[in-house]
Amino acid sequence: MDSYSISPFKPVISLYKVLDELEMTKNNLTEFQQNYVQSLIEEINKYPELLKGIENIELLDQYEDRIKILLGDLFPYLLSENEIKAVTIPFHLKILNLTKRLERILADAGGEFNLNLRDFSDHDFYVMNCCVIIKSYFNYPIEITDTPLFIDIPDANEITRHYRVLFNSDFMEIIPTENSKLLTPEEIRELLDNKDDLALWKEKFPEKSWILKGFSIMTLFDATIENALSTFKGNLLSEGNNKLENVEGIFKSIFKIPQLKIGFTLIGNFLQKLNLKVMEEKYFSHLLNESSIRDCEALFDEGALRNILRNRTYWAVSDIDNCKEVHPEEQKLLEILRKQNVKSFILVPIFDEDKLLGILELSSQRVGDFNSVNAFKLNYILPFIQDKLSHVTTDLENEIEAIIQNEYTSIHPSVLWRFKEEAFEFIRHKRLGLEYALKEIVFHDVYPLYGQIDVQGSSNSRNQAIQKDLILQVQDLIHLFELIYEKAGLPLFEQKIYELKNYLQELKLLISSNTEQLIQNYISTEIHTILNNYKSNSNDRHIRAEIDYYFEKTIPQNGIFHKERREFDESISIINKKLASILDEKQKEAQSYFPHYYERFKTDGVEHSMYIGASIVPDKDFHDYYLRNLRLWEIQVMCEMENYFYKLRPTLPHDLDVSSLILVFGSPISIRFRMDEKQFDIDGSYNVRYEIVKKRIDKAKIKNSEERITQPGKLTIIYQNREEEKEYLNYIKLMQHKGMLELNIENLEVEDLQGIIGLKALRVGFIYHESEKVYTDFKIMEN
């Protein structure tokens, strides 16, 4: 089972250190323990070859029973069923004295299976052994031996299990031979600077020039779920890969189900049916399997699927043939799954805030593989799937625009140097006739800053604008049909008057997206068809003129039936344009403090992100007071933008209000430029927590309350710990002194969000100024 052929070590298995340890400790034991230890000492001395050492490891098999007895204290019999341990030489995977659990694991893997350290080549093996000598014999501080090591072993179901490997070398001794070279600190440093130069390592540490005498204890820890989750997160976060493929093996490891099959059904009003068909081709779907999109959507009308969407929970069935649900729509779904030989399954909806992205489907052809108990494992990975699918659907919605506007995103000046550097390398290799793949641009250890001024209740305001326009249009149609009915007297026109009046009552009560769509479809397909037909066949000039006048008012660009919507959209556009221009102009000042990456986006309001750190400007010393200065600058700019909006608001065509938010994230993160998305994104599974907080915090509420954490007229600062609170209270005091913020400060707790707990908030009101106010410049100076 020894996977590595060459080494600087000549391993010699010996139990002499066990004997030494027993001799040293026996006098400090009870009489009973002394008798036991003395019997072990006598037993060990019967085998002087085990004390002197055995070079041929294959000969150890004949001593297996004796070794098991002699090492009984290190391998307790009562723990053998649970612990995964064996005797070995570090990194040499020839093992003996296995615990019962390790024996079963290797038996399930098959007789032909060989133990191998993951991603550990012969080169790595040789260098690692040399580093052990450098650290243990030469006492040189080096941490390479702390690198995590893993072994991947298939189980009886051919599911790969991942084990963390630890070597205990308390019973080992490193002994130089006549061929050993005693290295100077300079020679050691030369080696550490040239890891890839194997010839140099072999020169300083010739093969078998050191004796490794004794034995080590190899212990394995099952890290399958943690490893699978890490791999899964990495797959979702890597290089903007927008496909959920090649993840079935990861899910099999997490759930320990060899027959697991994963599917995904994209469902929702955000996609057109053409896009649904495209999705059907890219992803396997249990629900869409041999079903039309129309049939698939019908499954969500009632029953369990409707319940999981309403309650945002999952539907787990352990035995499909004994499922007690009897609703007709559920029976249709169960029949679809039965045709695919599904016996147990979990269906879970994926949402992005209030938008349904789709249904994640896990199935097995065995009864009992899935149930409501093991469904909890999805809680660890759903936030990452949700955020990734949010990117997927956004990319799809923007696909046509991306094709039309196929140009490279402009690069911010603060990071342009790194792109030029990489482009130069590409050109240099090309001129030399060499292949060169552009490397990804990554900036490590940068501090993020994030803020937004968001239009409060924009969805409700948009709906109200649509409601007013539709009420006016339906009232006009009622008047027009009453006029026609007086002239023509046809019963159909009386019926339409009745229907329109009923719709008018519905509109005056409330409006939802379904109501809007229903009424607009009714008007365009039925009412307009009747009016156009009547106009074509009528000789009444007055009626025909009234119909023409009605259709003029339906023109989106200038018709009165779109007035409220146009004013709402225009107001949003004005707010975004004005506030973004202030932010962009103020950024010029902030860049002069210390160059940093900056980007801002227009949605229903303006949001900005900034990243500052030494890696962005490597030729300039970075200190944390630059970060503090930028944070203080951010608060002042938010105050100025709010004051500008206060003066702008009375001039808007549609009355709107805004709320302001700053997110504090004290830990440095990494950002990576995604070539496919042409933008910077958070890099790494740990750093993704910052991105998740950004997405969810603006809709969050105060803990144990229905009140939104953000409120019009107030600045909300979200933070995590006491140090951040203290820092921002100092900034607030300065802004209060400058007359920009009110004196009253609210200390709040943010409700627990999915995957995010323990956030706190400071909230303080803005002081608005009717006249232009010039704020004095400020900087946090270096001590």
CSV table of C-alpha atoms in Angstrom, one decimal, residues 248-627:
chain,number,residue,atom,x,y,z
A,248,GLU,CA,-24.6,14.9,-7.8
A,249,GLY,CA,-21.5,13.3,-6.4
A,250,ILE,CA,-21.3,16.0,-3.7
A,251,PHE,CA,-25.0,15.5,-2.8
A,252,LYS,CA,-24.4,11.8,-2.6
A,253,SER,CA,-21.6,12.3,-0.1
A,254,ILE,CA,-23.7,14.7,2.0
A,255,PHE,CA,-26.8,12.4,2.1
A,256,LYS,CA,-24.9,9.1,1.8
A,257,ILE,CA,-27.3,8.0,-0.9
A,258,PRO,CA,-25.7,6.2,-3.9
A,259,GLN,CA,-28.8,6.4,-6.0
A,260,LEU,CA,-29.4,10.1,-5.4
A,261,LYS,CA,-30.5,12.1,-8.5
A,262,ILE,CA,-30.7,15.9,-8.5
A,263,GLY,CA,-33.0,18.0,-10.6
A,264,PHE,CA,-34.0,21.6,-10.9
A,265,THR,CA,-37.2,23.2,-12.3
A,266,LEU,CA,-37.1,26.9,-13.0
A,267,ILE,CA,-40.6,28.3,-12.5
A,268,GLY,CA,-41.7,31.8,-12.2
A,269,ASN,CA,-43.2,34.9,-13.8
A,270,PHE,CA,-39.8,36.4,-14.2
A,271,LEU,CA,-39.1,34.0,-17.1
A,272,GLN,CA,-40.9,33.8,-20.5
A,273,LYS,CA,-41.9,30.4,-21.7
A,274,LEU,CA,-39.2,30.4,-24.3
A,275,ASN,CA,-36.6,30.8,-21.6
A,276,LEU,CA,-38.2,28.0,-19.6
A,277,LYS,CA,-37.6,25.7,-22.6
A,278,VAL,CA,-34.0,26.7,-22.7
A,279,MET,CA,-33.7,25.9,-19.0
A,280,GLU,CA,-35.3,22.6,-19.7
A,281,GLU,CA,-32.5,21.7,-22.0
A,282,LYS,CA,-29.7,22.8,-19.7
A,283,TYR,CA,-31.0,21.2,-16.5
A,284,PHE,CA,-32.6,17.9,-15.7
A,285,SER,CA,-36.0,18.4,-14.2
A,286,HIS,CA,-38.2,15.7,-12.5
A,287,LEU,CA,-41.3,17.9,-12.9
A,288,LEU,CA,-40.7,18.8,-16.5
A,289,ASN,CA,-39.7,15.3,-17.5
A,290,GLU,CA,-42.0,14.4,-20.4
A,291,SER,CA,-44.4,17.1,-19.3
A,292,SER,CA,-45.2,20.4,-21.0
A,293,ILE,CA,-44.5,23.7,-19.3
A,294,ARG,CA,-48.3,24.3,-19.1
A,295,ASP,CA,-48.8,21.0,-17.3
A,296,CYS,CA,-45.9,21.6,-15.0
A,297,GLU,CA,-47.3,25.0,-14.0
A,298,ALA,CA,-50.7,23.5,-13.3
A,299,LEU,CA,-49.1,21.3,-10.6
A,300,PHE,CA,-48.6,24.4,-8.4
A,301,ASP,CA,-52.2,25.4,-8.3
A,302,GLU,CA,-53.2,23.5,-5.2
A,303,GLY,CA,-52.0,20.9,-2.7
A,304,ALA,CA,-48.5,20.2,-1.3
A,305,LEU,CA,-46.6,22.2,-4.0
A,306,ARG,CA,-48.7,25.3,-3.3
A,307,ASN,CA,-48.1,24.8,0.4
A,308,ILE,CA,-44.3,24.6,0.1
A,309,LEU,CA,-44.4,27.8,-1.9
A,310,ARG,CA,-46.7,29.6,0.5
A,311,ASN,CA,-44.8,28.5,3.6
A,312,ARG,CA,-41.3,28.4,2.0
A,313,THR,CA,-40.7,24.9,3.3
A,314,TYR,CA,-39.9,21.6,1.8
A,315,TRP,CA,-42.0,18.5,0.9
A,316,ALA,CA,-40.3,15.3,1.9
A,317,VAL,CA,-41.8,11.8,1.1
A,318,SER,CA,-40.0,8.7,2.3
A,319,ASP,CA,-42.3,6.2,0.5
A,320,ILE,CA,-44.1,7.5,-2.5
A,321,ASP,CA,-46.3,4.4,-2.7
A,322,ASN,CA,-47.6,5.0,0.8
A,323,CYS,CA,-48.0,8.7,0.5
A,324,LYS,CA,-51.3,9.7,2.2
A,325,GLU,CA,-51.8,12.8,0.2
A,326,VAL,CA,-54.9,12.5,-2.0
A,327,HIS,CA,-55.3,15.8,-3.7
A,328,PRO,CA,-55.7,15.3,-7.4
A,329,GLU,CA,-52.8,17.7,-8.3
A,330,GLU,CA,-50.5,15.9,-5.9
A,331,GLN,CA,-51.5,12.6,-7.4
A,332,LYS,CA,-50.5,13.9,-10.8
A,333,LEU,CA,-47.1,14.9,-9.5
A,334,LEU,CA,-46.6,11.5,-7.7
A,335,GLU,CA,-47.5,9.7,-10.9
A,336,ILE,CA,-44.9,11.8,-12.8
A,337,LEU,CA,-42.3,10.7,-10.2
A,338,ARG,CA,-43.4,7.1,-10.2
A,339,LYS,CA,-42.9,6.9,-14.0
A,340,GLN,CA,-39.2,7.9,-13.3
A,341,ASN,CA,-39.0,5.0,-10.7
A,342,VAL,CA,-38.7,7.5,-7.8
A,343,LYS,CA,-39.5,6.0,-4.4
A,344,SER,CA,-38.5,8.8,-2.0
A,345,PHE,CA,-37.9,12.5,-2.7
A,346,ILE,CA,-37.5,16.0,-1.3
A,347,LEU,CA,-38.8,19.1,-3.2
A,348,VAL,CA,-37.7,22.5,-1.9
A,349,PRO,CA,-38.5,25.9,-3.3
A,350,ILE,CA,-35.6,28.4,-3.9
A,351,PHE,CA,-36.5,32.1,-3.4
A,352,ASP,CA,-34.7,35.3,-4.0
A,353,GLU,CA,-36.6,37.6,-1.5
A,354,ASP,CA,-40.1,37.3,-2.8
A,355,LYS,CA,-39.2,36.0,-6.3
A,356,LEU,CA,-39.5,32.2,-6.8
A,357,LEU,CA,-36.4,31.0,-8.7
A,358,GLY,CA,-37.5,27.4,-8.9
A,359,ILE,CA,-37.8,24.0,-7.2
A,360,LEU,CA,-34.7,21.9,-6.2
A,361,GLU,CA,-35.5,18.2,-6.5
A,362,LEU,CA,-33.7,15.3,-4.8
A,363,SER,CA,-34.8,11.8,-5.5
A,364,SER,CA,-33.9,8.2,-5.0
A,365,GLN,CA,-35.1,4.9,-6.3
A,366,ARG,CA,-35.0,3.4,-2.8
A,367,VAL,CA,-37.7,3.8,-0.1
A,368,GLY,CA,-36.6,5.7,3.0
A,369,ASP,CA,-33.5,7.4,1.5
A,370,PHE,CA,-35.2,10.8,1.9
A,371,ASN,CA,-37.3,11.9,4.8
A,372,SER,CA,-38.2,15.0,6.8
A,373,VAL,CA,-35.3,14.3,9.2
A,374,ASN,CA,-32.4,14.2,6.8
A,375,ALA,CA,-33.9,17.2,4.9
A,376,PHE,CA,-32.3,19.5,7.5
A,377,LYS,CA,-29.0,19.0,5.7
A,378,LEU,CA,-30.2,21.3,3.0
A,379,ASN,CA,-30.2,24.2,5.5
A,380,TYR,CA,-26.4,24.4,5.2
A,381,ILE,CA,-26.4,24.8,1.4
A,382,LEU,CA,-29.6,26.5,0.4
A,383,PRO,CA,-28.3,30.0,0.9
A,384,PHE,CA,-25.5,29.4,-1.6
A,385,ILE,CA,-27.8,27.8,-4.1
A,386,GLN,CA,-30.2,30.7,-3.7
A,387,ASP,CA,-27.5,33.3,-4.3
A,388,LYS,CA,-26.1,31.4,-7.2
A,389,LEU,CA,-29.5,30.9,-8.9
A,390,SER,CA,-30.2,34.6,-8.4
A,391,HIS,CA,-27.2,35.3,-10.6
A,392,VAL,CA,-28.3,32.7,-13.1
A,393,THR,CA,-31.8,34.2,-13.6
A,394,THR,CA,-30.4,37.7,-13.7
A,395,ASP,CA,-28.0,36.6,-16.4
A,396,LEU,CA,-30.8,35.1,-18.4
A,397,GLU,CA,-33.0,38.2,-18.1
A,398,ASN,CA,-30.1,40.3,-19.3
A,399,GLU,CA,-28.9,37.9,-22.0
A,400,ILE,CA,-30.5,39.8,-25.0
A,401,GLU,CA,-29.2,43.2,-23.6
A,402,ALA,CA,-25.7,41.6,-23.2
A,403,ILE,CA,-25.7,40.4,-26.8
A,404,ILE,CA,-26.6,43.9,-28.1
A,405,GLN,CA,-24.2,45.7,-25.7
A,406,ASN,CA,-21.3,43.3,-26.1
A,407,GLU,CA,-18.5,45.5,-24.9
A,408,TYR,CA,-16.0,45.3,-22.1
A,409,THR,CA,-16.9,46.9,-18.8
A,410,SER,CA,-14.8,49.9,-18.1
A,411,ILE,CA,-12.1,49.2,-15.5
A,412,HIS,CA,-11.9,51.5,-12.5
A,413,PRO,CA,-8.6,53.5,-12.5
A,414,SER,CA,-7.6,52.2,-9.1
A,415,VAL,CA,-7.1,48.7,-10.4
A,416,LEU,CA,-6.3,49.4,-14.0
A,417,TRP,CA,-2.6,48.8,-13.3
A,418,ARG,CA,-3.2,45.1,-12.6
A,419,PHE,CA,-5.1,44.6,-15.9
A,420,LYS,CA,-2.3,46.3,-17.8
A,421,GLU,CA,0.2,44.1,-16.1
A,422,GLU,CA,-1.6,41.0,-17.2
A,423,ALA,CA,-2.2,42.3,-20.7
A,424,PHE,CA,1.5,43.0,-21.0
A,425,GLU,CA,2.3,39.4,-20.0
A,426,PHE,CA,-0.1,38.1,-22.7
A,427,ILE,CA,1.5,40.3,-25.4
A,428,ARG,CA,5.0,39.3,-24.3
A,429,HIS,CA,4.3,35.6,-24.5
A,430,LYS,CA,2.5,36.0,-27.8
A,431,ARG,CA,5.5,37.7,-29.4
A,432,LEU,CA,7.7,34.9,-28.1
A,433,GLY,CA,5.4,32.4,-29.8
A,434,LEU,CA,4.3,31.0,-26.4
A,435,GLU,CA,0.8,30.1,-25.2
A,436,TYR,CA,-0.5,32.2,-22.2
A,437,ALA,CA,-3.8,32.0,-20.5
A,438,LEU,CA,-4.9,35.2,-18.9
A,439,LYS,CA,-4.9,34.8,-15.1
A,440,GLU,CA,-7.8,35.9,-12.9
A,441,ILE,CA,-7.4,39.2,-11.2
A,442,VAL,CA,-7.7,38.9,-7.5
A,443,PHE,CA,-7.1,41.4,-4.7
A,444,HIS,CA,-6.7,39.9,-1.3
A,445,ASP,CA,-7.2,41.4,2.2
A,446,VAL,CA,-9.3,44.4,1.1
A,447,TYR,CA,-11.9,46.0,3.4
A,448,PRO,CA,-15.4,46.4,2.0
A,449,LEU,CA,-17.7,49.4,2.4
A,450,TYR,CA,-21.3,49.4,1.3
A,451,GLY,CA,-24.1,51.8,1.4
A,452,GLN,CA,-27.4,52.6,-0.3
A,453,ILE,CA,-30.1,55.2,-0.6
A,454,ASP,CA,-33.2,53.2,-1.5
A,455,VAL,CA,-36.6,54.5,-2.6
A,456,GLN,CA,-38.9,53.4,0.2
A,457,GLY,CA,-41.8,51.3,-0.8
A,458,SER,CA,-41.1,51.5,-4.5
A,459,SER,CA,-43.1,48.4,-5.3
A,460,ASN,CA,-46.2,49.8,-3.6
A,461,SER,CA,-45.7,53.1,-5.3
A,462,ARG,CA,-45.4,51.5,-8.7
A,463,ASN,CA,-48.5,49.4,-8.0
A,464,GLN,CA,-50.5,52.6,-7.0
A,465,ALA,CA,-49.4,54.3,-10.2
A,466,ILE,CA,-50.6,51.4,-12.3
A,467,GLN,CA,-53.8,51.3,-10.3
A,468,LYS,CA,-54.6,55.0,-10.9
A,469,ASP,CA,-53.9,54.6,-14.7
A,470,LEU,CA,-56.1,51.5,-15.0
A,471,ILE,CA,-59.0,53.1,-13.0
A,472,LEU,CA,-58.9,56.0,-15.4
A,473,GLN,CA,-58.8,53.7,-18.5
A,474,VAL,CA,-61.6,51.5,-17.3
A,475,GLN,CA,-63.8,54.6,-16.5
A,476,ASP,CA,-63.1,55.8,-20.0
A,477,LEU,CA,-64.1,52.4,-21.5
A,478,ILE,CA,-67.3,52.3,-19.4
A,479,HIS,CA,-68.3,55.8,-20.8
A,480,LEU,CA,-67.3,54.7,-24.4
A,481,PHE,CA,-69.4,51.5,-24.2
A,482,GLU,CA,-72.4,53.3,-22.7
A,483,LEU,CA,-72.2,55.7,-25.6
A,484,ILE,CA,-72.1,52.9,-28.2
A,485,TYR,CA,-74.9,51.0,-26.4
A,486,GLU,CA,-77.1,54.0,-26.6
A,487,LYS,CA,-76.6,54.0,-30.4
A,488,ALA,CA,-76.5,50.3,-31.2
A,489,GLY,CA,-78.3,48.7,-28.3
A,490,LEU,CA,-76.6,45.3,-28.7
A,491,PRO,CA,-76.7,43.0,-25.6
A,492,LEU,CA,-73.0,42.3,-25.8
A,493,PHE,CA,-72.2,45.9,-25.1
A,494,GLU,CA,-74.4,45.8,-22.0
A,495,GLN,CA,-72.5,42.7,-20.9
A,496,LYS,CA,-69.1,44.5,-21.3
A,497,ILE,CA,-70.3,47.5,-19.4
A,498,TYR,CA,-71.3,45.2,-16.5
A,499,GLU,CA,-67.9,43.4,-16.6
A,500,LEU,CA,-65.9,46.7,-16.8
A,501,LYS,CA,-67.8,48.1,-13.7
A,502,ASN,CA,-67.0,44.9,-11.8
A,503,TYR,CA,-63.3,45.3,-12.7
A,504,LEU,CA,-63.5,49.0,-11.6
A,505,GLN,CA,-64.7,47.9,-8.2
A,506,GLU,CA,-61.8,45.4,-7.9
A,507,LEU,CA,-59.3,48.1,-8.9
A,508,LYS,CA,-60.6,50.6,-6.3
A,509,LEU,CA,-60.1,48.0,-3.5
A,510,LEU,CA,-56.6,46.8,-4.2
A,511,ILE,CA,-54.2,45.8,-7.0
A,512,SER,CA,-51.8,42.9,-7.3
A,513,SER,CA,-49.6,41.8,-10.2
A,514,ASN,CA,-52.3,39.2,-11.1
A,515,THR,CA,-55.1,41.7,-11.1
A,516,GLU,CA,-53.1,44.1,-13.3
A,517,GLN,CA,-52.2,41.3,-15.8
A,518,LEU,CA,-55.8,39.9,-15.8
A,519,ILE,CA,-57.4,43.3,-16.5
A,520,GLN,CA,-54.8,44.3,-19.1
A,521,ASN,CA,-55.2,41.0,-20.9
A,522,TYR,CA,-59.0,41.4,-20.8
A,523,ILE,CA,-58.8,44.9,-22.3
A,524,SER,CA,-56.3,44.0,-25.0
A,525,THR,CA,-57.8,40.7,-26.1
A,526,GLU,CA,-61.6,41.4,-25.7
A,527,ILE,CA,-62.4,45.1,-25.4
A,528,HIS,CA,-60.0,46.4,-28.0
A,529,THR,CA,-61.0,43.6,-30.5
A,530,ILE,CA,-64.7,44.7,-30.1
A,531,LEU,CA,-63.9,48.4,-30.5
A,532,ASN,CA,-61.7,47.9,-33.6
A,533,ASN,CA,-64.4,45.6,-35.2
A,534,TYR,CA,-67.2,48.1,-34.4
A,535,LYS,CA,-65.2,51.0,-35.8
A,536,SER,CA,-64.6,49.1,-39.0
A,537,ASN,CA,-68.3,48.4,-39.5
A,538,SER,CA,-69.9,51.6,-38.2
A,539,ASN,CA,-70.8,54.7,-40.2
A,540,ASP,CA,-71.3,56.9,-37.0
A,541,ARG,CA,-68.5,59.5,-37.3
A,542,HIS,CA,-68.9,60.6,-33.7
A,543,ILE,CA,-68.5,57.1,-32.3
A,544,ARG,CA,-65.5,56.4,-34.6
A,545,ALA,CA,-63.9,59.7,-33.4
A,546,GLU,CA,-64.4,58.7,-29.8
A,547,ILE,CA,-62.8,55.3,-30.4
A,548,ASP,CA,-59.8,56.9,-32.1
A,549,TYR,CA,-59.5,59.4,-29.2
A,550,TYR,CA,-59.5,56.5,-26.8
A,551,PHE,CA,-56.7,54.6,-28.6
A,552,GLU,CA,-54.6,57.8,-28.6
A,553,LYS,CA,-54.8,57.8,-24.8
A,554,THR,CA,-53.4,54.3,-24.7
A,555,ILE,CA,-50.1,55.2,-26.3
A,556,PRO,CA,-47.4,54.6,-23.6
A,557,GLN,CA,-45.2,57.5,-24.6
A,558,ASN,CA,-47.8,60.3,-24.2
A,559,GLY,CA,-51.2,58.8,-23.6
A,560,ILE,CA,-53.1,59.8,-20.4
A,561,PHE,CA,-53.7,56.2,-19.5
A,562,HIS,CA,-49.9,55.8,-18.7
A,563,LYS,CA,-49.5,59.2,-17.0
A,564,GLU,CA,-49.0,57.9,-13.4
A,565,ARG,CA,-46.6,55.2,-14.5
A,566,ARG,CA,-44.5,57.6,-16.6
A,567,GLU,CA,-44.3,60.0,-13.7
A,568,PHE,CA,-43.3,57.3,-11.3
A,569,ASP,CA,-40.5,56.0,-13.7
A,570,GLU,CA,-39.4,59.6,-14.4
A,571,SER,CA,-39.2,60.3,-10.7
A,572,ILE,CA,-37.1,57.1,-10.1
A,573,SER,CA,-34.8,58.2,-13.0
A,574,ILE,CA,-34.4,61.7,-11.6
A,575,ILE,CA,-33.5,60.4,-8.1
A,576,ASN,CA,-31.0,57.9,-9.5
A,577,LYS,CA,-29.4,60.3,-11.8
A,578,LYS,CA,-29.0,63.2,-9.3
A,579,LEU,CA,-27.8,61.1,-6.4
A,580,ALA,CA,-25.4,59.0,-8.5
A,581,SER,CA,-23.9,62.2,-9.9
A,582,ILE,CA,-23.3,63.5,-6.3
A,583,LEU,CA,-21.7,60.2,-5.3
A,584,ASP,CA,-19.5,60.1,-8.4
A,585,GLU,CA,-18.3,63.7,-7.9
A,586,LYS,CA,-17.5,63.1,-4.2
A,587,GLN,CA,-15.6,60.0,-5.1
A,588,LYS,CA,-12.9,62.1,-6.7
A,589,GLU,CA,-12.2,63.6,-3.3
A,590,ALA,CA,-12.2,60.2,-1.6
A,591,GLN,CA,-9.7,58.8,-4.1
A,592,SER,CA,-7.3,61.5,-3.2
A,593,TYR,CA,-7.1,60.2,0.4
A,594,PHE,CA,-6.1,56.7,-0.7
A,595,PRO,CA,-6.9,55.0,-4.1
A,596,HIS,CA,-9.6,52.3,-3.7
A,597,TYR,CA,-12.0,50.3,-6.0
A,598,TYR,CA,-15.4,51.9,-6.3
A,599,GLU,CA,-18.6,50.9,-8.1
A,600,ARG,CA,-22.2,52.0,-7.9
A,601,PHE,CA,-25.5,50.8,-9.2
A,602,LYS,CA,-28.8,52.3,-10.0
A,603,THR,CA,-31.9,50.3,-9.0
A,604,ASP,CA,-34.8,51.9,-7.2
A,605,GLY,CA,-32.3,54.1,-5.6
A,606,VAL,CA,-28.5,54.2,-5.6
A,607,GLU,CA,-26.1,51.7,-4.0
A,608,HIS,CA,-22.3,51.8,-3.8
A,609,SER,CA,-19.5,49.4,-2.9
A,610,MET,CA,-15.9,50.3,-2.1
A,611,TYR,CA,-12.9,48.1,-1.4
A,612,ILE,CA,-9.7,49.5,0.1
A,613,GLY,CA,-6.5,47.8,1.0
A,614,ALA,CA,-2.8,47.4,0.4
A,615,SER,CA,-3.2,44.9,-2.5
A,616,ILE,CA,-5.0,47.5,-4.6
A,617,VAL,CA,-2.1,50.0,-4.4
A,618,PRO,CA,1.0,47.9,-3.6
A,619,ASP,CA,3.4,50.8,-4.1
A,620,LYS,CA,1.8,52.8,-1.3
A,621,ASP,CA,1.8,52.0,2.4
A,622,PHE,CA,-1.7,51.2,3.7
A,623,HIS,CA,-2.7,52.0,7.3
A,624,ASP,CA,-6.1,51.5,8.9
A,625,TYR,CA,-6.6,55.3,9.3
A,626,TYR,CA,-7.2,55.4,5.5
A,627,LEU,CA,-10.1,52.9,6.1
